[in-house]
XYZ file of C-alpha atoms in Angstrom:
703
model
C 18.800 -11.538 26.615
C 17.444 -7.990 26.554
C 14.425 -7.437 28.860
C 11.176 -7.206 26.906
C 10.177 -3.728 28.168
C 13.591 -2.259 27.278
C 13.454 -3.896 23.859
C 10.025 -2.307 23.253
C 11.363 1.051 24.444
C 14.263 0.814 22.002
C 11.934 0.069 19.064
C 9.544 2.905 19.997
C 12.469 5.312 20.188
C 13.730 4.192 16.789
C 10.239 4.589 15.271
C 9.899 8.085 16.749
C 13.276 9.096 15.266
C 12.271 7.605 11.889
C 9.029 9.614 11.902
C 10.657 12.871 13.048
C 13.471 12.698 10.497
C 11.458 11.651 7.437
C 7.697 12.005 7.795
C 6.576 14.697 10.242
C 6.311 17.380 7.538
C 4.566 15.193 4.940
C 0.906 15.927 4.249
C -0.108 12.274 3.793
C -1.916 12.452 7.123
C -3.971 9.266 6.673
C -0.836 7.294 5.787
C 1.025 8.819 8.748
C -1.794 7.707 11.043
C -1.594 4.116 9.817
C 2.193 4.134 10.119
C 2.182 5.478 13.690
C -0.312 2.841 14.813
C 1.545 0.092 12.951
C 4.835 1.070 14.602
C 3.259 0.668 18.057
C 2.009 -2.799 17.133
C 5.405 -3.756 15.691
C 7.280 -2.402 18.711
C 5.301 -4.663 21.056
C 5.313 -7.782 18.832
C 8.748 -7.825 17.163
C 10.664 -8.545 20.415
C 8.753 -11.857 20.579
C 9.870 -12.934 17.085
C 12.960 -15.173 16.915
C 15.416 -14.472 14.099
C 17.069 -17.273 12.093
C 20.788 -17.434 12.805
C 21.757 -16.670 9.205
C 19.930 -13.330 9.313
C 20.849 -12.296 12.857
C 23.587 -9.815 13.724
C 24.063 -11.541 17.076
C 25.640 -14.857 17.939
C 23.464 -17.852 18.844
C 23.303 -18.761 22.499
C 24.250 -22.384 23.071
C 21.302 -24.014 24.740
C 21.977 -27.690 23.931
C 24.924 -29.385 25.538
C 26.770 -32.145 23.698
C 26.070 -35.626 24.966
C 28.534 -37.155 27.360
C 31.213 -39.391 25.785
C 30.624 -43.114 25.729
C 33.220 -43.885 28.440
C 33.095 -45.040 32.000
C 32.715 -42.480 34.807
C 36.306 -41.443 35.655
C 35.390 -40.782 39.287
C 35.543 -44.191 40.968
C 34.568 -44.617 44.597
C 35.279 -47.221 47.155
C 33.040 -48.443 49.907
C 32.894 -45.885 52.684
C 35.286 -43.485 50.887
C 34.465 -40.107 49.344
C 35.394 -39.495 45.727
C 38.917 -38.207 45.039
C 37.730 -34.787 43.968
C 35.540 -34.468 47.061
C 38.494 -35.498 49.265
C 40.667 -32.866 47.639
C 38.006 -30.174 48.226
C 37.727 -31.146 51.902
C 41.512 -30.988 52.206
C 41.680 -27.551 50.628
C 38.977 -26.244 52.949
C 40.818 -27.555 56.011
C 44.100 -25.938 54.984
C 42.389 -22.662 54.052
C 43.348 -23.016 50.405
C 39.773 -22.269 49.277
C 38.215 -18.887 50.032
C 34.813 -17.415 49.279
C 34.502 -15.949 45.764
C 35.323 -12.238 45.631
C 32.395 -11.448 43.367
C 29.610 -12.767 45.613
C 28.817 -9.328 47.074
C 28.760 -7.578 43.687
C 26.482 -10.257 42.194
C 24.140 -9.889 45.156
C 24.018 -6.088 44.704
C 23.306 -6.427 40.973
C 20.471 -8.828 41.620
C 19.051 -6.498 44.245
C 19.111 -3.580 41.804
C 17.391 -5.643 39.112
C 14.741 -6.795 41.579
C 14.061 -3.244 42.804
C 13.850 -2.012 39.191
C 11.351 -4.787 38.434
C 9.065 -3.782 41.313
C 9.443 -0.057 40.501
C 8.403 -0.699 36.878
C 5.235 -2.542 37.873
C 4.354 0.092 40.463
C 4.514 2.675 37.666
C 2.379 0.489 35.407
C -0.277 0.170 38.115
C -0.248 3.932 38.829
C -0.608 4.942 35.164
C -3.221 2.267 34.529
C -5.257 3.600 37.460
C -4.965 7.145 36.089
C -6.099 5.953 32.653
C -9.132 4.163 34.067
C -9.983 7.208 36.204
C -10.067 9.409 33.085
C -12.413 6.976 31.341
C -14.731 6.848 34.367
C -14.833 10.655 34.688
C -15.624 11.084 30.989
C -18.419 8.506 31.061
C -19.813 10.132 34.218
C -19.809 13.595 32.601
C -21.285 12.268 29.339
C -24.377 10.860 31.038
C -24.790 13.227 34.003
C -24.515 16.533 32.152
C -27.319 17.817 29.884
C -26.826 16.593 26.326
C -28.327 17.146 22.877
C -28.584 14.314 20.333
C -27.330 15.332 16.861
C -27.556 12.209 14.710
C -24.790 9.869 15.824
C -23.279 12.606 18.020
C -24.102 13.648 21.599
C -23.303 17.275 22.421
C -22.693 17.444 26.182
C -23.025 20.943 27.633
C -20.271 21.911 30.071
C -20.105 24.895 32.387
C -17.085 26.972 33.317
C -13.936 27.758 31.381
C -13.212 24.289 29.943
C -11.773 23.562 26.521
C -14.043 21.755 24.053
C -13.132 18.118 23.397
C -14.594 14.805 22.275
C -14.493 11.169 23.314
C -16.345 8.299 21.690
C -19.425 9.903 20.157
C -19.629 12.655 22.804
C -18.659 16.290 22.208
C -17.995 18.261 25.427
C -18.428 22.026 25.026
C -19.675 25.140 26.830
C -21.881 26.820 24.161
C -22.137 30.043 26.166
C -18.456 30.815 25.612
C -18.510 31.138 21.800
C -20.315 33.009 19.057
C -22.394 30.933 16.655
C -19.782 30.753 13.842
C -16.991 29.660 16.191
C -19.326 27.228 17.958
C -20.340 25.684 14.630
C -16.722 25.269 13.505
C -15.815 23.625 16.828
C -18.650 21.133 16.333
C -17.512 20.386 12.765
C -13.951 19.832 14.031
C -14.968 17.486 16.833
C -17.402 15.597 14.597
C -14.530 14.847 12.228
C -12.557 13.468 15.194
C -15.478 11.171 16.030
C -16.149 10.093 12.438
C -12.496 9.127 11.957
C -12.367 7.198 15.251
C -9.547 9.174 16.849
C -10.597 8.125 20.352
C -9.368 4.609 19.552
C -5.955 6.010 18.565
C -5.690 7.905 21.836
C -6.686 4.850 23.876
C -3.949 2.844 22.138
C -1.471 5.660 22.853
C -2.497 5.749 26.528
C -2.117 1.974 26.862
C 1.335 2.336 25.324
C 2.220 4.916 28.005
C 0.904 2.647 30.745
C 3.486 0.032 29.742
C 6.199 2.492 28.683
C 5.781 5.250 31.304
C 9.543 5.330 31.972
C 10.409 5.966 28.306
C 10.529 9.715 27.456
C 10.367 8.920 23.761
C 7.033 7.151 24.277
C 5.597 10.459 25.511
C 7.062 12.239 22.475
C 5.607 9.512 20.259
C 2.133 10.095 21.710
C 2.512 13.810 21.045
C 3.247 13.118 17.368
C 0.158 10.913 17.150
C -1.964 13.695 18.630
C -0.426 16.275 16.273
C -1.102 14.133 13.206
C -4.722 13.626 14.274
C -5.161 17.397 14.476
C -3.555 17.853 11.030
C -5.858 15.164 9.660
C -8.922 16.831 11.178
C -7.921 20.338 10.073
C -7.423 19.065 6.531
C -10.855 17.388 6.509
C -12.573 20.517 7.840
C -10.990 22.740 5.183
C -11.255 20.326 2.252
C -14.577 18.528 2.751
C -16.644 20.931 4.852
C -15.627 23.994 2.807
C -14.765 26.131 5.828
C -12.747 29.233 4.948
C -9.156 28.833 6.122
C -8.933 32.352 7.525
C -12.135 31.990 9.571
C -11.103 28.569 10.817
C -7.655 29.757 11.930
C -9.261 32.736 13.653
C -11.558 30.422 15.596
C -8.517 28.415 16.688
C -7.049 31.577 18.150
C -10.331 32.399 19.916
C -10.389 29.007 21.617
C -6.729 29.169 22.704
C -7.156 29.101 26.468
C -4.895 27.328 28.999
C -7.582 25.050 30.475
C -6.966 21.818 28.556
C -9.123 18.715 28.496
C -8.002 15.261 29.656
C -5.317 13.458 27.650
C -7.641 10.656 26.561
C -9.899 13.119 24.664
C -9.434 14.823 21.311
C -9.657 18.550 21.983
C -10.024 21.605 19.816
C -7.515 23.627 21.776
C -3.918 22.381 21.427
C -0.535 23.845 22.324
C 0.644 23.015 18.779
C -1.561 25.767 17.345
C 1.294 27.457 15.450
C 2.364 24.218 13.816
C -1.243 23.389 12.842
C -1.652 26.712 11.077
C 1.675 26.199 9.304
C 0.605 22.745 8.097
C -2.694 24.156 6.786
C -0.695 26.485 4.558
C 1.921 23.896 3.580
C 2.113 22.740 -0.019
C 0.785 19.201 -0.515
C 3.457 16.496 -0.507
C 4.667 15.212 -3.857
C 4.131 11.584 -4.852
C 7.910 11.228 -5.158
C 8.206 11.422 -1.364
C 6.491 8.020 -1.002
C 9.936 6.366 -0.896
C 10.182 7.513 2.711
C 7.290 5.259 3.726
C 8.784 2.295 1.884
C 11.975 2.691 3.936
C 10.109 1.605 7.091
C 10.204 -2.075 6.044
C 14.025 -2.375 5.738
C 14.413 -0.178 8.816
C 12.322 -2.546 10.949
C 14.087 -5.544 9.401
C 17.453 -4.149 10.531
C 16.080 -3.577 14.025
C 14.718 -7.123 14.070
C 18.002 -8.707 12.964
C 20.076 -6.463 15.203
C 18.354 -6.870 18.555
C 16.167 -10.005 18.532
C 17.284 -13.311 19.954
C 18.831 -15.480 17.190
C 17.712 -19.076 16.701
C 19.696 -21.829 15.048
C 17.112 -22.978 12.523
C 19.233 -25.908 11.457
C 18.297 -27.683 14.726
C 14.901 -26.119 15.263
C 12.942 -29.286 14.311
C 15.146 -31.262 16.681
C 15.155 -29.088 19.782
C 12.712 -31.385 21.540
C 14.621 -34.489 20.478
C 17.937 -32.930 21.453
C 16.689 -32.095 24.918
C 15.340 -35.605 25.219
C 18.645 -37.134 24.153
C 20.589 -34.766 26.413
C 18.578 -35.916 29.428
C 18.807 -39.617 28.572
C 22.337 -39.842 27.217
C 23.727 -41.290 30.437
C 20.786 -43.601 30.945
C 20.498 -45.105 27.478
C 23.860 -44.701 25.766
C 26.274 -44.995 28.702
C 26.945 -47.646 31.326
C 25.078 -46.860 34.513
C 27.350 -46.654 37.559
C 25.503 -46.310 40.870
C 26.434 -46.637 44.482
C 24.473 -49.270 46.337
C 25.292 -50.356 49.921
C 28.836 -49.018 49.593
C 29.512 -50.900 46.315
C 29.911 -49.795 42.714
C 27.405 -51.555 40.475
C 27.341 -51.537 36.643
C 24.127 -52.125 34.674
C 23.907 -53.816 31.285
C 24.108 -51.741 28.069
C 20.523 -51.084 26.809
C 19.353 -52.301 23.419
C 18.886 -48.685 22.267
C 22.635 -48.079 22.610
C 23.354 -51.055 20.354
C 20.835 -49.799 17.776
C 22.429 -46.344 17.784
C 25.902 -47.863 17.440
C 24.707 -49.954 14.487
C 23.294 -46.829 12.808
C 26.554 -45.017 13.577
C 28.598 -47.729 11.857
C 26.216 -47.918 8.905
C 26.203 -44.174 8.327
C 29.961 -44.030 8.764
C 30.228 -46.457 5.847
C 28.238 -44.036 3.668
C 31.019 -41.422 4.066
C 28.538 -38.788 5.274
C 31.338 -36.910 6.998
C 29.225 -33.898 7.983
C 27.222 -36.001 10.441
C 28.676 -36.066 13.952
C 28.139 -38.784 16.537
C 25.496 -36.656 18.231
C 23.728 -36.233 14.857
C 23.649 -39.994 14.493
C 21.968 -40.438 17.879
C 19.361 -37.832 16.916
C 18.763 -39.499 13.531
C 18.298 -42.808 15.262
C 15.867 -41.241 17.718
C 13.916 -39.748 14.780
C 13.735 -43.146 13.060
C 15.959 -42.210 10.079
C 17.687 -45.254 8.618
C 21.244 -45.454 7.352
C 19.937 -46.583 3.965
C 17.991 -43.332 3.674
C 21.139 -41.292 4.379
C 23.171 -43.454 2.002
C 20.670 -42.849 -0.818
C 21.568 -39.136 -0.759
C 25.293 -39.911 -0.617
C 24.936 -42.169 -3.653
C 23.421 -39.376 -5.804
C 26.270 -37.043 -4.847
C 24.169 -34.708 -2.728
C 26.552 -32.393 -0.904
C 24.384 -30.736 1.725
C 24.044 -33.732 4.061
C 23.434 -32.438 7.560
C 21.240 -33.307 10.499
C 18.649 -30.627 9.655
C 18.623 -31.512 5.944
C 18.155 -35.248 6.383
C 15.504 -34.991 9.093
C 13.706 -32.269 7.140
C 13.650 -34.397 3.978
C 12.519 -37.441 5.939
C 9.655 -35.539 7.617
C 8.502 -34.197 4.241
C 8.739 -37.600 2.557
C 11.354 -36.362 0.061
C 13.333 -39.151 -1.587
C 16.805 -39.089 -3.092
C 15.294 -39.930 -6.494
C 13.145 -36.788 -6.296
C 16.198 -34.642 -5.520
C 18.269 -36.317 -8.261
C 15.602 -35.549 -10.870
C 16.286 -31.839 -10.346
C 20.049 -32.336 -10.139
C 19.939 -33.964 -13.585
C 18.335 -30.782 -14.948
C 21.214 -28.725 -13.548
C 19.151 -26.826 -10.986
C 19.900 -25.553 -7.510
C 19.096 -28.347 -5.066
C 19.546 -26.610 -1.745
C 17.201 -27.935 0.953
C 15.060 -24.800 0.905
C 14.618 -25.126 -2.864
C 13.696 -28.807 -2.689
C 11.172 -28.138 0.075
C 9.602 -25.310 -1.944
C 9.276 -27.538 -5.026
C 7.873 -30.424 -3.000
C 5.368 -28.204 -1.166
C 4.141 -26.882 -4.526
C 3.867 -30.423 -5.904
C 6.260 -29.676 -8.778
C 7.899 -32.603 -10.552
C 11.050 -32.452 -12.646
C 8.996 -33.184 -15.771
C 7.167 -29.872 -15.291
C 10.451 -27.947 -15.320
C 11.729 -30.024 -18.238
C 8.687 -29.059 -20.292
C 9.777 -25.397 -20.080
C 13.390 -26.271 -20.862
C 12.228 -28.159 -23.943
C 10.557 -25.036 -25.345
C 13.751 -23.078 -24.477
C 12.038 -20.515 -22.295
C 14.804 -18.058 -21.256
C 15.830 -17.380 -17.645
C 13.970 -20.363 -16.237
C 14.675 -19.994 -12.515
C 13.098 -21.903 -9.654
C 11.173 -18.751 -8.734
C 9.773 -18.651 -12.284
C 8.728 -22.284 -12.121
C 7.014 -21.769 -8.765
C 5.181 -18.708 -10.095
C 4.042 -20.525 -13.260
C 2.864 -23.562 -11.337
C 0.972 -21.444 -8.811
C -0.813 -19.644 -11.677
C -1.528 -22.931 -13.486
C 0.531 -21.961 -16.542
C 1.637 -24.780 -18.816
C 4.609 -24.933 -21.152
C 2.240 -25.293 -24.120
C 0.621 -21.934 -23.278
C 4.018 -20.221 -22.974
C 5.166 -21.802 -26.245
C 2.084 -20.486 -28.042
C 2.924 -16.980 -26.820
C 6.548 -17.375 -27.909
C 5.410 -18.403 -31.395
C 3.609 -15.057 -31.819
C 6.990 -13.326 -31.868
C 5.977 -11.025 -29.033
C 9.289 -9.637 -27.687
C 8.445 -8.909 -24.037
C 7.549 -12.353 -22.676
C 8.804 -11.905 -19.138
C 7.405 -13.931 -16.249
C 5.185 -11.011 -15.233
C 3.914 -10.659 -18.813
C 3.055 -14.342 -19.176
C 1.258 -14.343 -15.828
C -0.654 -11.167 -16.706
C -1.753 -12.626 -20.059
C -2.834 -15.893 -18.457
C -4.725 -14.118 -15.677
C -6.578 -11.994 -18.259
C -7.325 -15.039 -20.424
C -5.410 -13.648 -23.404
C -4.637 -16.259 -26.035
C -1.810 -16.385 -28.518
C -4.345 -16.092 -31.346
C -5.519 -12.733 -29.948
C -1.963 -11.352 -29.976
C -1.209 -12.795 -33.405
C -4.328 -11.208 -34.896
C -2.900 -7.739 -34.195
C 0.530 -8.655 -35.513
C -1.061 -9.941 -38.719
C -2.631 -6.540 -39.470
C 0.745 -4.855 -38.928
C -0.197 -2.958 -35.795
C 3.057 -1.410 -34.582
C 2.461 -0.176 -31.015
C 1.799 -3.659 -29.650
C 2.937 -3.607 -26.018
C 1.798 -5.550 -22.967
C -0.288 -2.588 -21.825
C -1.854 -2.276 -25.307
C -2.835 -5.946 -25.466
C -4.261 -5.841 -21.955
C -6.201 -2.662 -22.733
C -7.601 -4.016 -26.022
C -8.603 -7.301 -24.394
C -10.255 -5.547 -21.460
C -12.213 -3.251 -23.812
C -13.167 -6.105 -26.139
C -11.443 -4.513 -29.144
C -10.747 -6.921 -31.989
C -8.071 -6.799 -34.654
C -10.778 -6.459 -37.338
C -12.017 -3.233 -35.714
C -8.486 -1.809 -35.618
C -7.902 -2.854 -39.231
C -11.043 -0.988 -40.260
C -9.759 2.142 -38.531
C -6.417 1.747 -40.302
C -8.188 1.592 -43.678
C -10.273 4.697 -42.898
C -7.362 6.989 -43.612
C -7.215 8.399 -40.091
C -3.539 8.970 -39.265
C -3.459 9.581 -35.485
C -4.365 6.016 -34.580
C -3.056 5.817 -30.997
C -4.191 3.296 -28.399
C -6.111 6.019 -26.560
C -7.906 7.085 -29.755
C -8.808 3.499 -30.665
C -10.245 2.889 -27.212
C -12.134 6.200 -27.305
C -13.621 5.341 -30.731
C -14.624 1.867 -29.552
C -16.126 3.181 -26.317
C -18.253 5.713 -28.243
C -19.228 3.211 -30.926
C -17.544 5.180 -33.718
C -17.486 3.125 -36.909
C -14.692 3.026 -39.440
C -17.168 4.177 -42.131
C -17.924 7.368 -40.190
C -14.233 8.164 -39.833
C -13.590 7.420 -43.519
C -16.473 9.670 -44.551
C -15.243 12.567 -42.403
C -11.678 12.167 -43.664
C -12.974 12.353 -47.265
C -15.432 15.197 -46.578
C -12.923 17.959 -47.156
C -11.967 18.585 -43.534
C -8.247 18.997 -43.103
C -6.995 16.022 -41.054
C -9.833 15.795 -38.531
C -8.691 14.989 -35.007
C -10.034 12.250 -32.776
C -11.848 14.906 -30.737
C -13.560 16.198 -33.907
C -14.656 12.723 -34.960
C -16.005 11.949 -31.483
C -17.854 15.287 -31.395
C -19.448 14.675 -34.824
C -20.430 11.152 -33.804
C -21.904 12.374 -30.502
C -23.935 15.094 -32.307
C -25.052 12.780 -35.079
C -23.440 14.868 -37.814
C -23.178 12.783 -40.958
C -20.203 12.889 -43.332
C -22.594 13.884 -46.158
C -23.674 17.002 -44.211
C -20.052 17.947 -43.574
C -19.079 17.347 -47.208
C -22.032 19.412 -48.492
C -21.221 22.317 -46.149
C -17.598 22.245 -47.193
C -18.745 22.315 -50.839
C -20.691 25.593 -50.422
C -17.414 27.483 -50.053
C -18.076 29.650 -46.987
C -15.036 31.164 -45.319
C -14.184 30.122 -41.763
C -15.953 26.780 -41.920
C -14.328 24.683 -39.159
C -15.442 21.538 -37.330
C -16.784 23.653 -34.447
C -18.801 25.938 -36.767
C -20.181 22.958 -38.669
C -21.288 21.468 -35.341
C -22.893 24.806 -34.438
C -24.747 24.979 -37.776
C -25.969 21.411 -37.401
C -27.030 22.001 -33.804
C -29.036 25.076 -34.927
C -30.730 23.038 -37.647
C -29.284 25.123 -40.483
C -29.669 23.270 -43.755
C -27.189 23.201 -46.585
C -29.828 24.671 -48.934
C -30.274 27.672 -46.619
C -26.532 28.312 -46.623
C -26.456 28.017 -50.415
C -29.405 30.408 -50.746
C -27.748 33.069 -48.538
C -24.519 32.743 -50.488
C -26.358 33.175 -53.820
C -28.012 36.444 -52.709
C -24.844 38.377 -53.394
C -24.356 39.314 -49.745
C -20.676 39.862 -49.076
C -18.473 38.474 -46.277
C -20.707 35.594 -45.314
C -19.335 33.660 -42.322
C -20.819 30.825 -40.261
C -21.612 33.243 -37.431
C -23.565 35.521 -39.867
C -25.499 32.534 -41.204
C -26.359 31.505 -37.640
C -27.539 35.053 -36.833
C -29.661 35.276 -40.006
C -31.165 31.860 -39.408
C -31.882 32.660 -35.773
C -33.690 35.874 -36.854
C -35.709 33.973 -39.453
C -34.314 36.008 -42.355
C -34.911 34.176 -45.629
C -32.605 34.201 -48.623
C -35.396 35.763 -50.750
C -35.664 38.691 -48.301
C -31.921 39.305 -48.523
C -32.047 39.067 -52.285
C -35.008 41.489 -52.466
C -33.302 44.097 -50.239
C -30.171 44.036 -52.351
C -32.263 44.233 -55.573
C -34.160 47.302 -54.205
C -31.128 49.438 -54.853
C -29.360 49.734 -51.513
C -25.632 49.863 -51.905
C -23.029 48.009 -49.823
C -25.619 46.248 -47.715
C -24.076 44.222 -44.872
C -25.474 41.347 -42.875
C -26.013 43.689 -39.898
C -28.070 45.991 -42.189
C -30.203 43.065 -43.264
C -30.799 42.061 -39.629
C -31.705 45.661 -38.664
C -34.119 46.102 -41.596
C -35.774 42.772 -40.889
C -36.090 43.601 -37.197
C -37.764 46.934 -38.083
C -40.218 45.173 -40.390
C -38.990 47.007 -43.502
C -39.972 45.189 -46.686
C -38.065 45.171 -49.981
C -40.959 47.003 -51.691
C -40.798 49.812 -49.106
C -37.104 50.282 -49.865
C -37.839 50.209 -53.584
C -40.401 53.034 -53.219
C -37.595 55.376 -52.191
C -35.265 54.433 -54.983
C -38.060 54.830 -57.592
C -38.627 58.506 -56.809
C -34.980 59.188 -57.574
C -33.572 59.511 -54.071
C -29.904 58.796 -54.005
C -27.618 57.605 -51.227
C -30.516 56.105 -49.329
C -29.089 54.313 -46.295
C -30.659 51.486 -44.311
C -30.619 53.677 -41.195
C -32.607 56.414 -42.963
C -35.147 53.934 -44.224
C -35.566 52.433 -40.772
C -36.013 55.928 -39.293
C -38.674 56.854 -41.845
C -40.376 53.566 -41.302
C -40.691 54.296 -37.592
C -42.212 57.748 -38.354
C -44.836 56.149 -40.596
C -43.717 57.957 -43.756
């Protein structure tokens, strides 16, 4: 058996290699932190976990000796005479035929080395534990003896001298006189992040690991990776959440780079991995596709577990105690007792227990249970298992009759009739399967109910899952009758968990909805969308009826009548975004239809929304269009309306005799306060080529 400390060292080394090869450059710092801590816990607990023989890569150590045969002791003695074997040994010693074993000295040396290594290991543990405790004491002493400032949950302890800033618990140790205000502030932010994320606990765990694994160089490397990841995690938090400029932050790191480091048990701002920290700050964020690397830890640890842990023969695990008991009593209860009393050989009577075991042996032998050995029979007898019980399994043709199987069934109260009920259905009846069914309280009738409805791929795992979720065959049959094609185990369980009925699914199939998938049904049910609502949307004439659009319409309370009105308003194939925007702004289909009927160029959903938002009426737009003004666009109408220019004013200006008047001219004249009559006074006296600019200029002069 591998020593526990070496086994832990091997697992820590393997975890360090796993991290270095796959994860050290990933930017999932929080996940890396959890993984590093979990690997420490696994490294110290997995060596204590026994591995079933069938999964182990090692052979099982034989710990139970077979019982002695039921025969008399072959070594007979006579009164006053040593046994024959003892006489032969004495003779060999006298003649010099027997010599001391040649390996005695080497065995002694090996034991001495192991003993010295044992004491050396514990001396190291004591030394490193004392160093760890000394660091804690010094830090606590400094925290409460030095002057400190309370900053919320933090205590800023003022140091003197050239010491690197660091933190432990809720204390930040720093010499404020060494740094300018900006650098000092960034150091505090950095150390506060360490405290908020509880990094002191990580370092304490790492130090305790080193106390027990001080001899393992990879444990020291492992601690270094933990410390590095904590710094990456803190740097990322400072830059992302505290909005510190990366260039300024990296510059402050360089300013603090001095050789006087803090104690190992503290998180400190100044680290020798400065270059790597700066590189990680500028590294591109890891892609989600790299998550497979983290998943690989589970099979990796499973291989380590099966490869190095002590295997256990689970087939005799329930009987280890009984086996040891039988092994110690085999000569006393199942064999004649030969003792030496007053120089005579005396033989006791055969106990009643031996006769009972022999009767069971004969009875079981008659059942033709050939896989049971004589020792198995003694153990069955000791466990109170009758021959009739064993025979009942032989009679049903059960093949896996072994000591572990029979005793396991007997302890669980499993009868042969129960096992046969599953055999009749043609199912796997291995002991593990039977135990799983019995533990779940599943009867053969439950499985038969699913076979009767012809549910495909009905495995034991499926049955266990259905029973655990409380799913009946009637519920599954109702789903099958809907014609839904994807009725896998996961689908049925998801529907049942969400409370989705067959009638709900069928209602969507009845309206001819095509994109009916598991995700669609779940989404509709969760949003409370009925088939009637979807049917109304289908009849509205809207073509882009995707699941996302339906859910968006339902969430905003968009009615089918609104969509139908907008589709028929003259807009060219309005999108879901347009419909949602109109509904949110309260634009009615009648308003849209009327605007479209005026015949203005460039009238789009966005311009209609703008006109409605500005309160421009359809009559105003019609009036402007009827003035004879050319090139009227929605933006011009908005400008005229915003300036308060009426249609009559536009009509009067054009009627005054100005030629080629544009919307900009109208706005300029109105802004200058020029009336239509004023313009007309110029045209009446016979002036030709009068321009709006000239009129505005004369108006300003008071002419």
